[in-house]
Amino acid sequence: MKRITISVLVFVITCTAVSARQTGPLPAPVTSIAEEATELVISTLPRQAGDPHRIVVAGFQSGMMETRLVTLFTQVISNRLVAAGGRWITVISQPSSTGAMPHYRLTVAVYPAEDDIYVTIQLIREADSAILGGFERSFAATDPLRALLVGSVMGGEGGDQHEPDGIDDPRLLPIGEMLYGHTIMPEEDEDWFLLDFEEIDGLASVEVHTTGQTDTYLSVFGPDDPYTLVTENDDHDDHNALVRFTVSPGQRFWVRVNGYDETITGAYGIVAMVEMYGDDPYEPNNSMSSATLLNADGDWLSTLLIPAGDMDWYAIDISRIGQGQVSLTIETAGDLDTWLDLYDSSGDLLAEDDDGSGTGNALVRFGIEEPGRYYARVRHYDESGSGPYSISAWIDYVESDEFEPDNSIEEATPFIIDGEPQRHTFNPADDVDWFRIQVPDGMTVIMETSGEHDSVMKLLDIEGNLIGEDDDGGENNNARIQRFLQQGTYYLEISQFSGALQAGSAYTLSVYSG
């Protein structure tokens, strides 16, 4: 992940004064920069009828501490925008999932130096983070302005106004409300938050993510135990982290935010979102005897694994086989890391898979030789997770190739060196094809497969002794053996790799002199 060396802290404006003791005119630099920032917004955003532009003003301060100068800038600019924007600009103070989210963000970055204070203003479109305009200004760090730099690099050691916020005194993380004003400072700092689900009335999916330029790491602990890890993430979106987990009514979870490594410092925002689950219409289906019927027609069935440890069973009926074989495929989809098992009607395990479909989803392909009922079981890969997923099943009818039967050394298909390549299929999925090769004189012989599936090759002498084998020596997981052979008869045995069985998968065998 990208590393940022300049750390900043975000503050969202409110609509109160900076201090009840503030009297007299505003500092001239604050007034002039606020007027210029207001003009930037007014001149950049088009006037429109209907819904107004929504904008939030956010302050950034180097040094990791909230300062009254930053708050003063954001509030004065906010007030000027309210006065100048009329009905076509609305200034909001706190983005929330239950309210209106901003279309634009006006950032105020304050950088105190020894004798001067530097300020940069940027107008950013939230939809694509495009910078629409901005400017930079500097002014002398007079004593009155220095007095507003409370807690900055000119007068503090780091931290933020929410400290202490450790594991014993976490800050409550409201649902749907973006929290700004937190920093990882000093190095190795950890901020803790508490999520309380006392008010929900059913199972729910929770998403927590961070925002900003600081490279954050999220960890979730619980339920009801701040030392039991539930999930963690670092690499959701550039610098930010995102975690998802399932909760039940009355549970509490602890969220820890720290830097990607112990040297990271900086500011971030954090928000928690909740989506309520409905009831699972397919329960109870927790055993083979109560399995839900899953039609092998390719349609997707959307359901839930709830609570943690739940297992869902599905019954799949195969009514006919034909002259070849049926290839049955079962696949899961979604964000849940699922494990899939396939059983016959006697309860014998036929196949299993964890991540065969990628990104935590499972995929099983198996050649069915007999009609009847088969069963699929879905569970979380370590039985600790829960949440929504989808499942689908379909069948492909596969015919045997023209060289069958060639399933034993006695039935081996003759193959002439430098002859035409032969195309074969694995049917059933655990099919084994045999070939007999006659070598007229001592020579180097190359034997190789080509195709989209992972094949395994074994070379045997006339007595059936193994003298060579290969799995991925060719291109794209194909097999290849190159060997000097004396005059005589040799046999090749070709099969699919045991971890990638698929009925009907095809390959081409070539044998030629080297």
Tab-separated table of C-alpha atoms in Angstrom, residues 160-443:
chain	number	residue	atom	x	y	z
A	160	ASP	CA	-6.313	13.978	19.553
A	161	GLN	CA	-9.217	15.296	21.592
A	162	HIS	CA	-10.699	11.796	21.930
A	163	GLU	CA	-7.758	10.357	23.872
A	164	PRO	CA	-7.717	8.217	25.869
A	165	ASP	CA	-9.624	5.792	23.633
A	166	GLY	CA	-8.013	2.463	24.444
A	167	ILE	CA	-9.495	-0.978	24.915
A	168	ASP	CA	-10.770	-0.101	28.401
A	169	ASP	CA	-12.388	3.208	27.374
A	170	PRO	CA	-13.418	2.896	23.715
A	171	ARG	CA	-15.427	5.571	21.932
A	172	LEU	CA	-18.978	4.596	20.969
A	173	LEU	CA	-19.217	4.223	17.178
A	174	PRO	CA	-22.731	5.343	16.119
A	175	ILE	CA	-24.322	3.395	13.278
A	176	GLY	CA	-24.384	5.290	9.976
A	177	GLU	CA	-22.473	8.352	11.233
A	178	MET	CA	-19.053	9.195	9.817
A	179	LEU	CA	-16.682	10.138	12.642
A	180	TYR	CA	-13.845	12.530	11.909
A	181	GLY	CA	-11.227	14.012	14.226
A	182	HIS	CA	-9.336	10.824	15.105
A	183	THR	CA	-5.608	10.411	14.597
A	184	ILE	CA	-3.040	7.673	14.928
A	185	MET	CA	-0.504	9.646	16.930
A	186	PRO	CA	2.103	9.079	18.251
A	187	GLU	CA	3.594	6.066	16.494
A	188	GLU	CA	2.102	2.724	17.612
A	189	ASP	CA	-1.084	4.498	18.738
A	190	GLU	CA	-4.288	2.424	18.783
A	191	ASP	CA	-7.808	3.832	18.769
A	192	TRP	CA	-10.653	1.634	20.049
A	193	PHE	CA	-14.370	1.928	19.286
A	194	LEU	CA	-17.392	0.106	20.659
A	195	LEU	CA	-20.341	-1.137	18.589
A	196	ASP	CA	-23.453	-1.915	20.622
A	197	PHE	CA	-26.303	-3.785	18.904
A	198	GLU	CA	-28.791	-3.737	21.763
A	199	GLU	CA	-31.446	-2.036	19.625
A	200	ILE	CA	-31.486	-4.271	16.527
A	201	ASP	CA	-34.270	-6.834	16.259
A	202	GLY	CA	-32.634	-9.518	14.149
A	203	LEU	CA	-29.460	-10.720	12.500
A	204	ALA	CA	-27.579	-8.041	10.582
A	205	SER	CA	-24.547	-7.554	8.372
A	206	VAL	CA	-22.143	-4.856	9.584
A	207	GLU	CA	-19.584	-3.032	7.461
A	208	VAL	CA	-16.943	-0.821	9.068
A	209	HIS	CA	-14.503	1.156	6.928
A	210	THR	CA	-12.004	3.964	7.267
A	211	THR	CA	-11.483	6.996	5.032
A	212	GLY	CA	-8.627	9.412	4.466
A	213	GLN	CA	-4.977	9.338	3.441
A	214	THR	CA	-3.588	7.462	6.446
A	215	ASP	CA	-2.747	3.787	5.887
A	216	THR	CA	-5.045	2.177	8.464
A	217	TYR	CA	-5.518	-1.381	9.744
A	218	LEU	CA	-8.906	-2.510	11.114
A	219	SER	CA	-9.483	-5.348	13.583
A	220	VAL	CA	-12.816	-6.449	15.063
A	221	PHE	CA	-13.144	-8.346	18.357
A	222	GLY	CA	-16.123	-10.022	19.991
A	223	PRO	CA	-18.881	-10.759	20.409
A	224	ASP	CA	-18.898	-9.464	23.982
A	225	ASP	CA	-15.162	-10.150	24.346
A	226	PRO	CA	-12.571	-7.518	23.365
A	227	TYR	CA	-9.827	-10.163	23.090
A	228	THR	CA	-11.380	-12.601	20.588
A	229	LEU	CA	-10.556	-11.621	16.999
A	230	VAL	CA	-13.469	-11.818	14.552
A	231	THR	CA	-11.994	-10.328	11.393
A	232	GLU	CA	-9.329	-7.881	10.190
A	233	ASN	CA	-8.366	-6.001	7.031
A	234	ASP	CA	-5.768	-3.611	5.678
A	235	ASP	CA	-6.070	-3.312	1.912
A	236	HIS	CA	-9.640	-2.418	0.936
A	237	ASP	CA	-9.096	0.814	-0.980
A	238	ASP	CA	-5.634	2.323	-1.289
A	239	HIS	CA	-4.890	3.480	2.281
A	240	ASN	CA	-8.205	2.464	3.832
A	241	ALA	CA	-9.505	-0.715	5.469
A	242	LEU	CA	-12.921	-2.434	5.392
A	243	VAL	CA	-14.356	-5.315	7.419
A	244	ARG	CA	-17.711	-7.103	7.262
A	245	PHE	CA	-19.213	-9.390	9.895
A	246	THR	CA	-22.581	-10.632	11.148
A	247	VAL	CA	-24.139	-9.631	14.471
A	248	SER	CA	-27.072	-10.737	16.614
A	249	PRO	CA	-29.315	-8.616	18.863
A	250	GLY	CA	-27.679	-7.599	22.133
A	251	GLN	CA	-24.105	-8.283	21.057
A	252	ARG	CA	-21.200	-5.864	21.444
A	253	PHE	CA	-18.061	-5.670	19.301
A	254	TRP	CA	-14.798	-3.765	19.698
A	255	VAL	CA	-13.101	-2.146	16.687
A	256	ARG	CA	-9.393	-1.331	16.791
A	257	VAL	CA	-7.755	1.121	14.371
A	258	ASN	CA	-3.995	1.320	14.061
A	259	GLY	CA	-1.438	2.075	11.383
A	260	TYR	CA	-0.439	-0.469	8.758
A	261	ASP	CA	2.885	-0.636	10.553
A	262	GLU	CA	4.172	0.888	13.761
A	263	THR	CA	5.642	3.932	11.999
A	264	ILE	CA	2.345	5.128	10.451
A	265	THR	CA	0.731	8.277	11.876
A	266	GLY	CA	-2.056	10.474	10.595
A	267	ALA	CA	-5.757	11.252	10.562
A	268	TYR	CA	-8.692	9.150	9.384
A	269	GLY	CA	-12.469	8.921	9.356
A	270	ILE	CA	-14.459	5.847	10.363
A	271	VAL	CA	-18.058	4.737	9.814
A	272	ALA	CA	-20.152	1.642	10.579
A	273	MET	CA	-23.095	0.627	8.378
A	274	VAL	CA	-25.741	-2.004	9.176
A	275	GLU	CA	-27.938	-4.025	6.806
A	276	MET	CA	-30.617	-6.170	8.389
A	277	TYR	CA	-31.043	-9.745	7.214
A	278	GLY	CA	-34.445	-11.178	6.530
A	279	ASP	CA	-35.474	-14.647	7.627
A	280	ASP	CA	-33.945	-17.618	5.805
A	281	PRO	CA	-36.916	-19.154	3.966
A	282	TYR	CA	-35.067	-22.440	3.414
A	283	GLU	CA	-34.543	-23.325	7.069
A	284	PRO	CA	-34.541	-25.859	8.514
A	285	ASN	CA	-32.085	-27.513	6.095
A	286	ASN	CA	-29.348	-28.440	8.535
A	287	SER	CA	-29.184	-32.147	7.708
A	288	MET	CA	-29.373	-34.496	4.739
A	289	SER	CA	-32.912	-35.515	5.712
A	290	SER	CA	-34.129	-31.870	5.651
A	291	ALA	CA	-32.190	-30.804	2.562
A	292	THR	CA	-33.595	-28.063	0.334
A	293	LEU	CA	-34.280	-29.171	-3.247
A	294	LEU	CA	-31.821	-27.454	-5.601
A	295	ASN	CA	-32.734	-27.726	-9.273
A	296	ALA	CA	-29.766	-28.357	-11.556
A	297	ASP	CA	-30.892	-25.726	-14.053
A	298	GLY	CA	-28.258	-23.018	-13.495
A	299	ASP	CA	-30.551	-20.670	-11.556
A	300	TRP	CA	-29.144	-19.022	-8.446
A	301	LEU	CA	-30.680	-19.495	-5.018
A	302	SER	CA	-29.889	-16.725	-2.517
A	303	THR	CA	-29.863	-17.652	1.151
A	304	LEU	CA	-28.028	-17.244	4.471
A	305	LEU	CA	-25.583	-19.091	6.668
A	306	ILE	CA	-26.796	-17.973	10.079
A	307	PRO	CA	-25.799	-18.137	12.845
A	308	ALA	CA	-22.075	-18.960	12.888
A	309	GLY	CA	-21.662	-22.723	12.583
A	310	ASP	CA	-24.764	-23.131	10.408
A	311	MET	CA	-24.658	-25.753	7.633
A	312	ASP	CA	-27.084	-25.822	4.703
A	313	TRP	CA	-27.929	-29.049	2.846
A	314	TYR	CA	-29.271	-29.290	-0.706
A	315	ALA	CA	-30.697	-32.245	-2.629
A	316	ILE	CA	-29.962	-32.479	-6.370
A	317	ASP	CA	-31.799	-35.013	-8.499
A	318	ILE	CA	-30.145	-36.485	-11.621
A	319	SER	CA	-32.832	-38.241	-13.636
A	320	ARG	CA	-30.934	-39.575	-16.651
A	321	ILE	CA	-27.394	-40.320	-17.721
A	322	GLY	CA	-27.555	-41.230	-21.419
A	323	GLN	CA	-24.807	-43.052	-23.244
A	324	GLY	CA	-22.073	-40.879	-21.829
A	325	GLN	CA	-21.964	-39.262	-18.424
A	326	VAL	CA	-23.411	-36.293	-16.557
A	327	SER	CA	-20.999	-33.662	-15.313
A	328	LEU	CA	-22.554	-31.994	-12.246
A	329	THR	CA	-21.304	-28.508	-11.324
A	330	ILE	CA	-22.162	-26.749	-8.054
A	331	GLU	CA	-20.913	-23.238	-7.293
A	332	THR	CA	-21.321	-20.626	-4.547
A	333	ALA	CA	-21.114	-16.851	-4.929
A	334	GLY	CA	-20.929	-13.849	-2.596
A	335	ASP	CA	-18.609	-12.308	-0.002
A	336	LEU	CA	-18.828	-15.252	2.409
A	337	ASP	CA	-15.910	-17.724	2.413
A	338	THR	CA	-17.784	-20.978	1.817
A	339	TRP	CA	-16.823	-24.664	1.814
A	340	LEU	CA	-18.741	-27.113	-0.390
A	341	ASP	CA	-19.080	-30.907	-0.034
A	342	LEU	CA	-20.809	-33.332	-2.440
A	343	TYR	CA	-22.251	-36.639	-1.194
A	344	ASP	CA	-24.071	-39.559	-2.753
A	345	SER	CA	-27.378	-40.845	-1.369
A	346	SER	CA	-25.506	-43.151	1.031
A	347	GLY	CA	-23.690	-40.232	2.615
A	348	ASP	CA	-20.306	-41.047	1.066
A	349	LEU	CA	-18.180	-37.986	0.279
A	350	LEU	CA	-17.587	-37.645	-3.467
A	351	ALA	CA	-15.874	-34.266	-3.767
A	352	GLU	CA	-15.120	-31.113	-1.771
A	353	ASP	CA	-13.810	-27.616	-2.411
A	354	ASP	CA	-12.997	-24.382	-0.631
A	355	ASP	CA	-11.887	-21.635	-3.038
A	356	GLY	CA	-12.263	-23.231	-6.478
A	357	SER	CA	-14.488	-20.408	-7.741
A	358	GLY	CA	-12.156	-17.687	-6.480
A	359	THR	CA	-12.475	-14.940	-3.841
A	360	GLY	CA	-13.616	-17.341	-1.138
A	361	ASN	CA	-16.307	-19.107	-3.161
A	362	ALA	CA	-16.456	-22.865	-3.755
A	363	LEU	CA	-16.787	-24.883	-6.966
A	364	VAL	CA	-17.292	-28.643	-7.348
A	365	ARG	CA	-17.410	-30.529	-10.662
A	366	PHE	CA	-18.027	-34.263	-10.595
A	367	GLY	CA	-18.867	-36.936	-13.122
A	368	ILE	CA	-22.120	-38.693	-12.272
A	369	GLU	CA	-22.340	-42.272	-13.534
A	370	GLU	CA	-25.648	-43.298	-11.952
A	371	PRO	CA	-28.971	-41.421	-11.826
A	372	GLY	CA	-30.346	-40.620	-8.404
A	373	ARG	CA	-30.262	-38.036	-5.636
A	374	TYR	CA	-27.052	-36.311	-4.643
A	375	TYR	CA	-26.454	-33.911	-1.759
A	376	ALA	CA	-24.450	-30.709	-1.411
A	377	ARG	CA	-23.503	-29.251	1.963
A	378	VAL	CA	-22.446	-25.598	2.360
A	379	ARG	CA	-20.690	-24.214	5.427
A	380	HIS	CA	-18.306	-21.418	6.300
A	381	TYR	CA	-14.761	-22.591	5.698
A	382	ASP	CA	-13.874	-22.610	9.420
A	383	GLU	CA	-17.482	-22.528	10.727
A	384	SER	CA	-16.907	-19.163	12.445
A	385	GLY	CA	-18.460	-16.832	9.854
A	386	SER	CA	-22.020	-16.186	8.818
A	387	GLY	CA	-23.903	-14.134	6.270
A	388	PRO	CA	-25.514	-14.242	2.824
A	389	TYR	CA	-24.414	-16.343	-0.149
A	390	SER	CA	-25.857	-17.780	-3.350
A	391	ILE	CA	-25.679	-21.296	-4.765
A	392	SER	CA	-26.309	-22.733	-8.216
A	393	ALA	CA	-26.106	-26.186	-9.812
A	394	TRP	CA	-26.209	-27.347	-13.414
A	395	ILE	CA	-25.443	-30.452	-15.460
A	396	ASP	CA	-23.649	-31.087	-18.743
A	397	TYR	CA	-24.153	-34.308	-20.682
A	398	VAL	CA	-20.801	-35.656	-21.813
A	399	GLU	CA	-20.283	-38.346	-24.447
A	400	SER	CA	-17.288	-40.699	-24.505
A	401	ASP	CA	-14.577	-40.181	-27.141
A	402	GLU	CA	-13.996	-42.525	-30.088
A	403	PHE	CA	-10.984	-44.226	-28.486
A	404	GLU	CA	-12.885	-45.720	-25.560
A	405	PRO	CA	-12.490	-48.149	-23.985
A	406	ASP	CA	-8.851	-47.389	-23.204
A	407	ASN	CA	-9.009	-47.572	-19.429
A	408	SER	CA	-6.288	-50.179	-18.787
A	409	ILE	CA	-2.912	-51.262	-20.111
A	410	GLU	CA	-4.624	-54.114	-21.914
A	411	GLU	CA	-6.936	-51.659	-23.732
A	412	ALA	CA	-4.224	-49.150	-24.585
A	413	THR	CA	-4.712	-47.141	-27.794
A	414	PRO	CA	-1.811	-47.532	-30.292
A	415	PHE	CA	0.043	-44.301	-30.979
A	416	ILE	CA	2.591	-43.900	-33.780
A	417	ILE	CA	5.601	-41.663	-33.153
A	418	ASP	CA	5.343	-38.553	-35.379
A	419	GLY	CA	1.772	-39.538	-36.195
A	420	GLU	CA	-1.357	-37.382	-36.047
A	421	PRO	CA	-2.171	-35.936	-32.583
A	422	GLN	CA	-5.176	-37.570	-30.871
A	423	ARG	CA	-7.959	-35.688	-29.056
A	424	HIS	CA	-9.411	-37.434	-25.993
A	425	THR	CA	-11.860	-36.575	-23.219
A	426	PHE	CA	-11.910	-37.501	-19.549
A	427	ASN	CA	-15.252	-39.201	-19.079
A	428	PRO	CA	-15.949	-39.773	-16.218
A	429	ALA	CA	-13.945	-37.113	-14.420
A	430	ASP	CA	-11.593	-39.740	-12.940
A	431	ASP	CA	-11.149	-41.417	-16.338
A	432	VAL	CA	-7.675	-42.771	-17.144
A	433	ASP	CA	-6.521	-43.154	-20.773
A	434	TRP	CA	-3.802	-45.621	-21.823
A	435	PHE	CA	-1.582	-45.511	-24.918
A	436	ARG	CA	0.860	-48.014	-26.451
A	437	ILE	CA	3.934	-46.581	-28.163
A	438	GLN	CA	6.256	-48.681	-30.302
A	439	VAL	CA	9.828	-47.330	-30.582
A	440	PRO	CA	11.514	-48.831	-33.703
A	441	ASP	CA	15.062	-47.707	-32.817
A	442	GLY	CA	16.751	-45.960	-29.937
A	443	MET	CA	15.749	-42.274	-30.043
